[in-house]
Coordinates of C-alpha atoms in Angstrom, one line a residue:
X1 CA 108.5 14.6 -32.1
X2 CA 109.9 13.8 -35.7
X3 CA 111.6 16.4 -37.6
X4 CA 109.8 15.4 -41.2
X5 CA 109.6 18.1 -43.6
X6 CA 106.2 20.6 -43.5
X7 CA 105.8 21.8 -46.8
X8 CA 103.7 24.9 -46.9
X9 CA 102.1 26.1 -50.0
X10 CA 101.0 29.6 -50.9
X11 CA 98.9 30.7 -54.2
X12 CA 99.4 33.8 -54.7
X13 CA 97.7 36.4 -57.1
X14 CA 97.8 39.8 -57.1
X15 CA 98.0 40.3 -53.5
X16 CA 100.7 42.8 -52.8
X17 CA 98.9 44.6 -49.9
X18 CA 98.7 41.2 -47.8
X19 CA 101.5 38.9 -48.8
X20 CA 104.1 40.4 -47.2
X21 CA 102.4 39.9 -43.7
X22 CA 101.2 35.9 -44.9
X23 CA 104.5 35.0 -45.4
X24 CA 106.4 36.7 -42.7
X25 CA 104.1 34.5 -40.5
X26 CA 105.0 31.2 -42.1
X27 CA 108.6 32.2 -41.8
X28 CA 108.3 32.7 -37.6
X29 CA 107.5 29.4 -37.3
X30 CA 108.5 27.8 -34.3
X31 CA 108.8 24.3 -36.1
X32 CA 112.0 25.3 -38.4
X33 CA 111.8 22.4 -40.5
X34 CA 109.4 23.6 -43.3
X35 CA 109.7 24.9 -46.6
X36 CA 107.8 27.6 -48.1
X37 CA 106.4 27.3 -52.2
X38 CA 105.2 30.6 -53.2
X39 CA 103.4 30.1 -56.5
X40 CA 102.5 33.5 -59.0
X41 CA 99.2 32.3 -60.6
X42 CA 100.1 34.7 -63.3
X43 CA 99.7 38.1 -61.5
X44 CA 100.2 41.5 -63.4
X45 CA 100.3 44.0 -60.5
X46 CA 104.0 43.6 -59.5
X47 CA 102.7 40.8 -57.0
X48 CA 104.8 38.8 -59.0
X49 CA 108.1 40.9 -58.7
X50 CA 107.1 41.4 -54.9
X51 CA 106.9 37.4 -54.7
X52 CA 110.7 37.2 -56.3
X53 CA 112.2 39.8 -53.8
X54 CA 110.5 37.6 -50.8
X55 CA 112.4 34.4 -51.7
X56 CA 115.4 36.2 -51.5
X57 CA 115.0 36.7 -47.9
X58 CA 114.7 33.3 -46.5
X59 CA 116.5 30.0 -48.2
X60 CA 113.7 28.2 -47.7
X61 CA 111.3 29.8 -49.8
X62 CA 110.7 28.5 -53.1
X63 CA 109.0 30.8 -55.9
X64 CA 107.2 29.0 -58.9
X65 CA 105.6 31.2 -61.4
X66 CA 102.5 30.4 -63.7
X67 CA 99.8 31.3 -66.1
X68 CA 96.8 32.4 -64.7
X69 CA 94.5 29.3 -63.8
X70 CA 92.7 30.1 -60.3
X71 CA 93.7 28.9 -57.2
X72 CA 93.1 25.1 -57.5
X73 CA 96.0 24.7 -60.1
X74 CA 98.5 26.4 -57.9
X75 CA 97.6 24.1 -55.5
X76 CA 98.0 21.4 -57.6
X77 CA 101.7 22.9 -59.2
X78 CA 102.6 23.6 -55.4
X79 CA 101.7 19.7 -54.4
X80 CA 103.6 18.3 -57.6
X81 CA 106.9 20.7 -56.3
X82 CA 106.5 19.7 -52.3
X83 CA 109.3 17.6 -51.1
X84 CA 107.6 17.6 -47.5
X85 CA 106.1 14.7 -45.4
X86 CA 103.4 16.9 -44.4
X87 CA 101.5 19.8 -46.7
X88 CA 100.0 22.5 -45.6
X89 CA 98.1 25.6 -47.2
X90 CA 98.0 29.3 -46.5
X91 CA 95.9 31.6 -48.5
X92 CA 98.0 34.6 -49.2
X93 CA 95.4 37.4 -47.7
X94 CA 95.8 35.2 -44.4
X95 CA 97.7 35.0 -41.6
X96 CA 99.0 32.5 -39.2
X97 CA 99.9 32.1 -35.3
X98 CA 104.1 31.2 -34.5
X99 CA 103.5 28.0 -32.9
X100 CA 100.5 26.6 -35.3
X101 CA 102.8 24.1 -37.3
X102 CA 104.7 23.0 -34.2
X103 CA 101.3 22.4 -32.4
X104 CA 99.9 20.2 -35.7
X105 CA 103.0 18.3 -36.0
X106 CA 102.8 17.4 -32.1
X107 CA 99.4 16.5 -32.3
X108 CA 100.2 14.2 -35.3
X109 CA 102.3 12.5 -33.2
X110 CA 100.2 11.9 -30.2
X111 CA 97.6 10.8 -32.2
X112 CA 98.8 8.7 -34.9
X113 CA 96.5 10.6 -37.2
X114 CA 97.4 11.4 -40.9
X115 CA 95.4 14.8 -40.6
X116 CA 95.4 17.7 -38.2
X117 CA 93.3 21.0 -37.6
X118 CA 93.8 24.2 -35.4
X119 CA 90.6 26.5 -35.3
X120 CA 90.1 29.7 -37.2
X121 CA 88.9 33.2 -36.7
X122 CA 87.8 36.1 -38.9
X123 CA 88.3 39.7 -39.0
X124 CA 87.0 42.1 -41.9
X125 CA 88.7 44.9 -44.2
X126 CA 87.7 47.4 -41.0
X127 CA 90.0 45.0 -38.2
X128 CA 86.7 44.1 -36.6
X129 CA 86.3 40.6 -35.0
X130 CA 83.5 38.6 -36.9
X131 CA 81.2 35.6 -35.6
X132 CA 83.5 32.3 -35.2
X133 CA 82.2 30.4 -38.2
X134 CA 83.1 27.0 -36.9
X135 CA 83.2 27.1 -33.1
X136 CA 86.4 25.7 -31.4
X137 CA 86.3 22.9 -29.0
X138 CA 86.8 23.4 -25.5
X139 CA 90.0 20.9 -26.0
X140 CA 91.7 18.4 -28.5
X141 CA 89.7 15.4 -29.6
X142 CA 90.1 13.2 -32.5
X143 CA 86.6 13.1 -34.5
X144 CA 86.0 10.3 -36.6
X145 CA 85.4 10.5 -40.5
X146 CA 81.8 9.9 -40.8
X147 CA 81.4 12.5 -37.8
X148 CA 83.7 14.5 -39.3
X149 CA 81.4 14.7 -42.3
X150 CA 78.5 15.1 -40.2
X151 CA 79.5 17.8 -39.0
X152 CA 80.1 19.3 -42.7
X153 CA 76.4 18.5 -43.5
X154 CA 75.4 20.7 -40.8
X155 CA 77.5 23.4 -41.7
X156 CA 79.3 23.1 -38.4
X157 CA 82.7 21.5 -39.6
X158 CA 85.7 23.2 -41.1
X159 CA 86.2 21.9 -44.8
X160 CA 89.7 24.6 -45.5
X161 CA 92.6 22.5 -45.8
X162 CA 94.5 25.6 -44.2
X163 CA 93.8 25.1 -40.9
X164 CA 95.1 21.3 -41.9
X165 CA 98.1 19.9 -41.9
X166 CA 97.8 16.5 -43.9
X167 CA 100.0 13.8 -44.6
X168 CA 101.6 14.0 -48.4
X169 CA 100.2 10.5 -48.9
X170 CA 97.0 11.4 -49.0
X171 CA 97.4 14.0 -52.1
X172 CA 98.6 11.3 -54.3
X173 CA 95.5 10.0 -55.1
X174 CA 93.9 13.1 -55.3
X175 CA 94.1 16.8 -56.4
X176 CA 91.9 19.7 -55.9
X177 CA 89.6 20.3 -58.9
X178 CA 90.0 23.0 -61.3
X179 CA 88.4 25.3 -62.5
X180 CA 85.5 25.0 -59.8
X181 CA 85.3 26.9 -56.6
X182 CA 84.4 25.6 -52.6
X183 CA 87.5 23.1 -54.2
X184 CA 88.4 22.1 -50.0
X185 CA 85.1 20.5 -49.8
X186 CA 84.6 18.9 -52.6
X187 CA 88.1 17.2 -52.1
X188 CA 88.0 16.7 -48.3
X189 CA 84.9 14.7 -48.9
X190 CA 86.3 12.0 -50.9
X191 CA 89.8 12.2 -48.8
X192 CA 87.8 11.0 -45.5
X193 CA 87.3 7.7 -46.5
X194 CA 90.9 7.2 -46.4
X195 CA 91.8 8.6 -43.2
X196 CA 90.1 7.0 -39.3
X197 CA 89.7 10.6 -38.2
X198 CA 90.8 14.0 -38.4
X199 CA 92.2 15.5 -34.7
X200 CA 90.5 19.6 -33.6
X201 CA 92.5 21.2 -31.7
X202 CA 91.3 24.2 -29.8
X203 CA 93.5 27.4 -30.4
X204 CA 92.4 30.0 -33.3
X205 CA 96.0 29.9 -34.7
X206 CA 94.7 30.3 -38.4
X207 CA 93.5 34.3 -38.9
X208 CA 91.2 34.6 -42.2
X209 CA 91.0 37.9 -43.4
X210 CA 87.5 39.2 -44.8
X211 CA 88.6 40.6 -48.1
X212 CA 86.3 42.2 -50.3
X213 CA 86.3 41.0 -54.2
X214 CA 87.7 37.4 -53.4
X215 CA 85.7 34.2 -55.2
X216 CA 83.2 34.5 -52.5
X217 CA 82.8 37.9 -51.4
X218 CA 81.0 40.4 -53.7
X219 CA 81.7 44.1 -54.0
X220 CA 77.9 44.6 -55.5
X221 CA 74.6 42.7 -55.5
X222 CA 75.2 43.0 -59.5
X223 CA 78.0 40.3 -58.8
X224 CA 77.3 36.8 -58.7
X225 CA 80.0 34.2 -57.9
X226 CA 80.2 31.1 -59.5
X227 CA 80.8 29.2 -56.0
X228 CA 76.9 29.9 -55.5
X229 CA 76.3 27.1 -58.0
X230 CA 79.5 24.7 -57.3
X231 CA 78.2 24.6 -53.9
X232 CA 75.0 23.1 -54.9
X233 CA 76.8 20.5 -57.7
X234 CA 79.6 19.7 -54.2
X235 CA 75.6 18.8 -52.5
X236 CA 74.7 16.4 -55.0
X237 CA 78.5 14.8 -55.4
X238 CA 77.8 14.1 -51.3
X239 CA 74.6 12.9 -51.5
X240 CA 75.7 10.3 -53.8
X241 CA 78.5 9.6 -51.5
X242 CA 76.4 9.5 -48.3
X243 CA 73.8 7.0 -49.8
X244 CA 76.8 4.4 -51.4
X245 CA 79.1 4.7 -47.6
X246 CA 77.6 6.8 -45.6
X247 CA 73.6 5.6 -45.4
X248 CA 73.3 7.0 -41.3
X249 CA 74.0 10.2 -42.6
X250 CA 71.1 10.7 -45.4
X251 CA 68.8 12.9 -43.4
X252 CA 71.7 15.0 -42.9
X253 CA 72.9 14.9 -46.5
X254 CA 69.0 15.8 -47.4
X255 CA 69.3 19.2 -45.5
X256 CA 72.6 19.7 -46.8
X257 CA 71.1 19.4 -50.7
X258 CA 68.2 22.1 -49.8
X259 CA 70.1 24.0 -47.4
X260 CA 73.3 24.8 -50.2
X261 CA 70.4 25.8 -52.9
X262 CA 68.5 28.4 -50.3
X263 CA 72.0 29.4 -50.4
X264 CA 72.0 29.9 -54.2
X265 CA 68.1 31.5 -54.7
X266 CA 69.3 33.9 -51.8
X267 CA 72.5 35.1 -53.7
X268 CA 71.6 34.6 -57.5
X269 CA 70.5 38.7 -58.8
X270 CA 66.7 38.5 -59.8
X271 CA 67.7 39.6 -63.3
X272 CA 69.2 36.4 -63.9
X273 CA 66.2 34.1 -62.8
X274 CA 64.8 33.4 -65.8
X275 CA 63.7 30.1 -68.2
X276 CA 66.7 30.7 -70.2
X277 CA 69.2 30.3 -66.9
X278 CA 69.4 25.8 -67.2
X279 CA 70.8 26.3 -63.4
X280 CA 68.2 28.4 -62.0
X281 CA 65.6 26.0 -63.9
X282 CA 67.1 22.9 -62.2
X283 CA 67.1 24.2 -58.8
X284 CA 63.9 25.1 -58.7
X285 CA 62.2 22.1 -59.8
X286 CA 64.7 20.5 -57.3
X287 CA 63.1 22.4 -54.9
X288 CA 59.6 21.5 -56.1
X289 CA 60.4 18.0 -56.0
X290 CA 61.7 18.2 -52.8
X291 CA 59.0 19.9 -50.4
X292 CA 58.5 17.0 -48.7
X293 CA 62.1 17.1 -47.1
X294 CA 61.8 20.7 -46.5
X295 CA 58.9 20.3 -44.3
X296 CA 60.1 17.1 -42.5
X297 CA 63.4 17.3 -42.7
X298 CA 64.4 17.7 -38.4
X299 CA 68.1 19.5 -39.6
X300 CA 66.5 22.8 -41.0
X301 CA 65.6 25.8 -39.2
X302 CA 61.9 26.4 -39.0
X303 CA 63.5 30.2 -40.8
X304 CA 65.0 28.0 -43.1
X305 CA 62.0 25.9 -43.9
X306 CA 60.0 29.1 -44.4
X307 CA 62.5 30.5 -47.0
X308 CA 62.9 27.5 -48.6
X309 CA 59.1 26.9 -49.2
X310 CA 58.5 30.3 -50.1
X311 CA 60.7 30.6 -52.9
X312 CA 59.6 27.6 -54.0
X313 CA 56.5 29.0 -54.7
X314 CA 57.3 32.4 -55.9
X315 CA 61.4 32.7 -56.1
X316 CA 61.5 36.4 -58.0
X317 CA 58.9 37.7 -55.7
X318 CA 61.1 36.5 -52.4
X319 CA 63.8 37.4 -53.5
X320 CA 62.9 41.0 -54.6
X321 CA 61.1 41.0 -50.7
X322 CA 64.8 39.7 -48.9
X323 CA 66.6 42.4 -51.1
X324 CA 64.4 45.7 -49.8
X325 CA 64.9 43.8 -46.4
X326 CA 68.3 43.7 -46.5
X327 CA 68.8 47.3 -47.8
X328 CA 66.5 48.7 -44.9
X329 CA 68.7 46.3 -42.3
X330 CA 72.0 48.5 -44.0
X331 CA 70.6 51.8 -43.4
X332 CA 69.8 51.6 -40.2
X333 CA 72.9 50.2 -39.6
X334 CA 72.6 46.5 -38.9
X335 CA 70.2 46.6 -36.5

């Protein structure tokens, strides 16, 4: 195995309670040979002080601080700073195994591949073990790119570029967007058609931790993320790419449209469906348009096909049905 640099890039923002353990896990890394860019997206709780006294304690941590400007433009300040061969990401609530860059780097090698991926597990705020959302293979393969995306379309595939390790080459063509959230998608998508295939391997060496109040995870049904509605733009931005290269996949990239906007009608609060809300408007006469795919489509669940035909027909109603539902399922305790 080579010894090319691993550059490993960290946005951080007011994160004090978890950074401490993120990046004492990227510096046990049996493969030596990495650097480490912490970058301050302009936090104001001391995380930023806390991120200066960390690079004292290794040489090989670099600290970069900026304004505010989400996640994406750390990203983007950590890749313009990278000196490494190879980049990979850790979000700074997250964790990793000792051996995961050593195992990446070796499975590079073996397979002459510009883009490697351990597996992941998930644990919430309470330590408790949650459902495997992408399930590991029983050993290392090398899946192609249109599989690859496949398996995104059917919400089966891993899109984080932190459980990646990816060749530098392949970022200077393209940055992750800004100002928009589900940002590994959206830019993994249009990175595949530069790469032959991505290698899996098996072992969970990337831990994510559950954290209540990140981009995705709300602390009340009051809250609505704006990823509920980049998720659904990210569907059509595929389904235009899946008709001009990918045509085998367009029954796939069909359920993918529907499936991402039952995403948004089952998150959106009920107070904000109204004729004034463009979004909400567009989705459901997308939805309208569209029943004909919902009911034939052989990639949707028959639950999903339900859901999705019955808030087509009466969205507020549904939604106000799934909410008491949910709020029963709560108090009785999940069950």
């Amino acid at each position: 195995m080579g010894e090319e640099l691993v550059s490993v890039i960290i946005p951080v923002y007011n994160i004090m309670d978890c950074l401490p353990r993120c990046v004492e896990s990227v510096r046990r890394q049996t493969y030596s040979n990495l650097e480490i860019l912490l970058v301050d997206d302009g936090s104001n709780d001391g995380t930023e002080e806390l991120v200066d006294r960390l690079g004292e304690r290794d040489g090989r941590i670099r600290v970069f601080h900026k304004p505010n400007g989400g996640s994406s433009s750390a990203r983007n300040l950590g890749l313009r700073e990278a000196r490494g061969e190879y980049i990979g990401f850790v979000d700074s609530d997250d964790y990793i195994e000792p051996q995961m860059y050593e195992r990446l780097m070796e499975c590079i090698h073996r397979e002459k591949v510009a883009m490697a991926q351990v597996s992941r597990d998930e644990t919430d705020e309470q330590g408790r073990r949650l459902a495997d959302v992408c399930q590991p293979p029983e050993r290392a393969f090398v899946c192609g790119a249109e599989a690859f995306l496949r398996e995104l379309l059917l919400h089966r595939g891993d899109c984080s570029y932190c459980t990646k390790l990816t060749k530098r080459r392949l970022f200077e063509r393209h940055t992750f967007p800004e100002g928009a959230l589900n940002e590994d998608f959206c830019l993994l998508v249009k990175m595949l058609g530069e790469v032959e295939g991505i290698a899996i391997l098996p072992q969970q060496d990337y831990h994510v931790y559950y954290r209540t109040g990140s981009n995705t995870r709300k602390r009340s049904k009051e809250e609505f993320s704006r990823v509920f509605m980049d998720i659904v733009d990210n569907a059509d931005m595929v389904g235009e790419l899946v008709e001009r290269k990918y045509p085998a996949l367009r029954e796939e990239a069909v359920r993918f449209g529907l499936y991402q906007r039952l995403d948004y009608m089952l998150h959106i609060p009920v107070r904000k469906m109204r004729r004034e809300d463009s979004f909400y408007v567009s989705v459901k006469k997308y939805l309208r348009r569209h029943v004909a795919d919902t009911v034939g489509n052989a990639f949707l669940s028959r639950k999903e096909k339900v859901y999705l035909l019955l808030l087509t027909a009466a969205p507020k109603t549904v939604r106000r049905v799934h909410g008491w539902k949910m709020k029963m399922r709560l108090q009785k305790g999940g069950k």
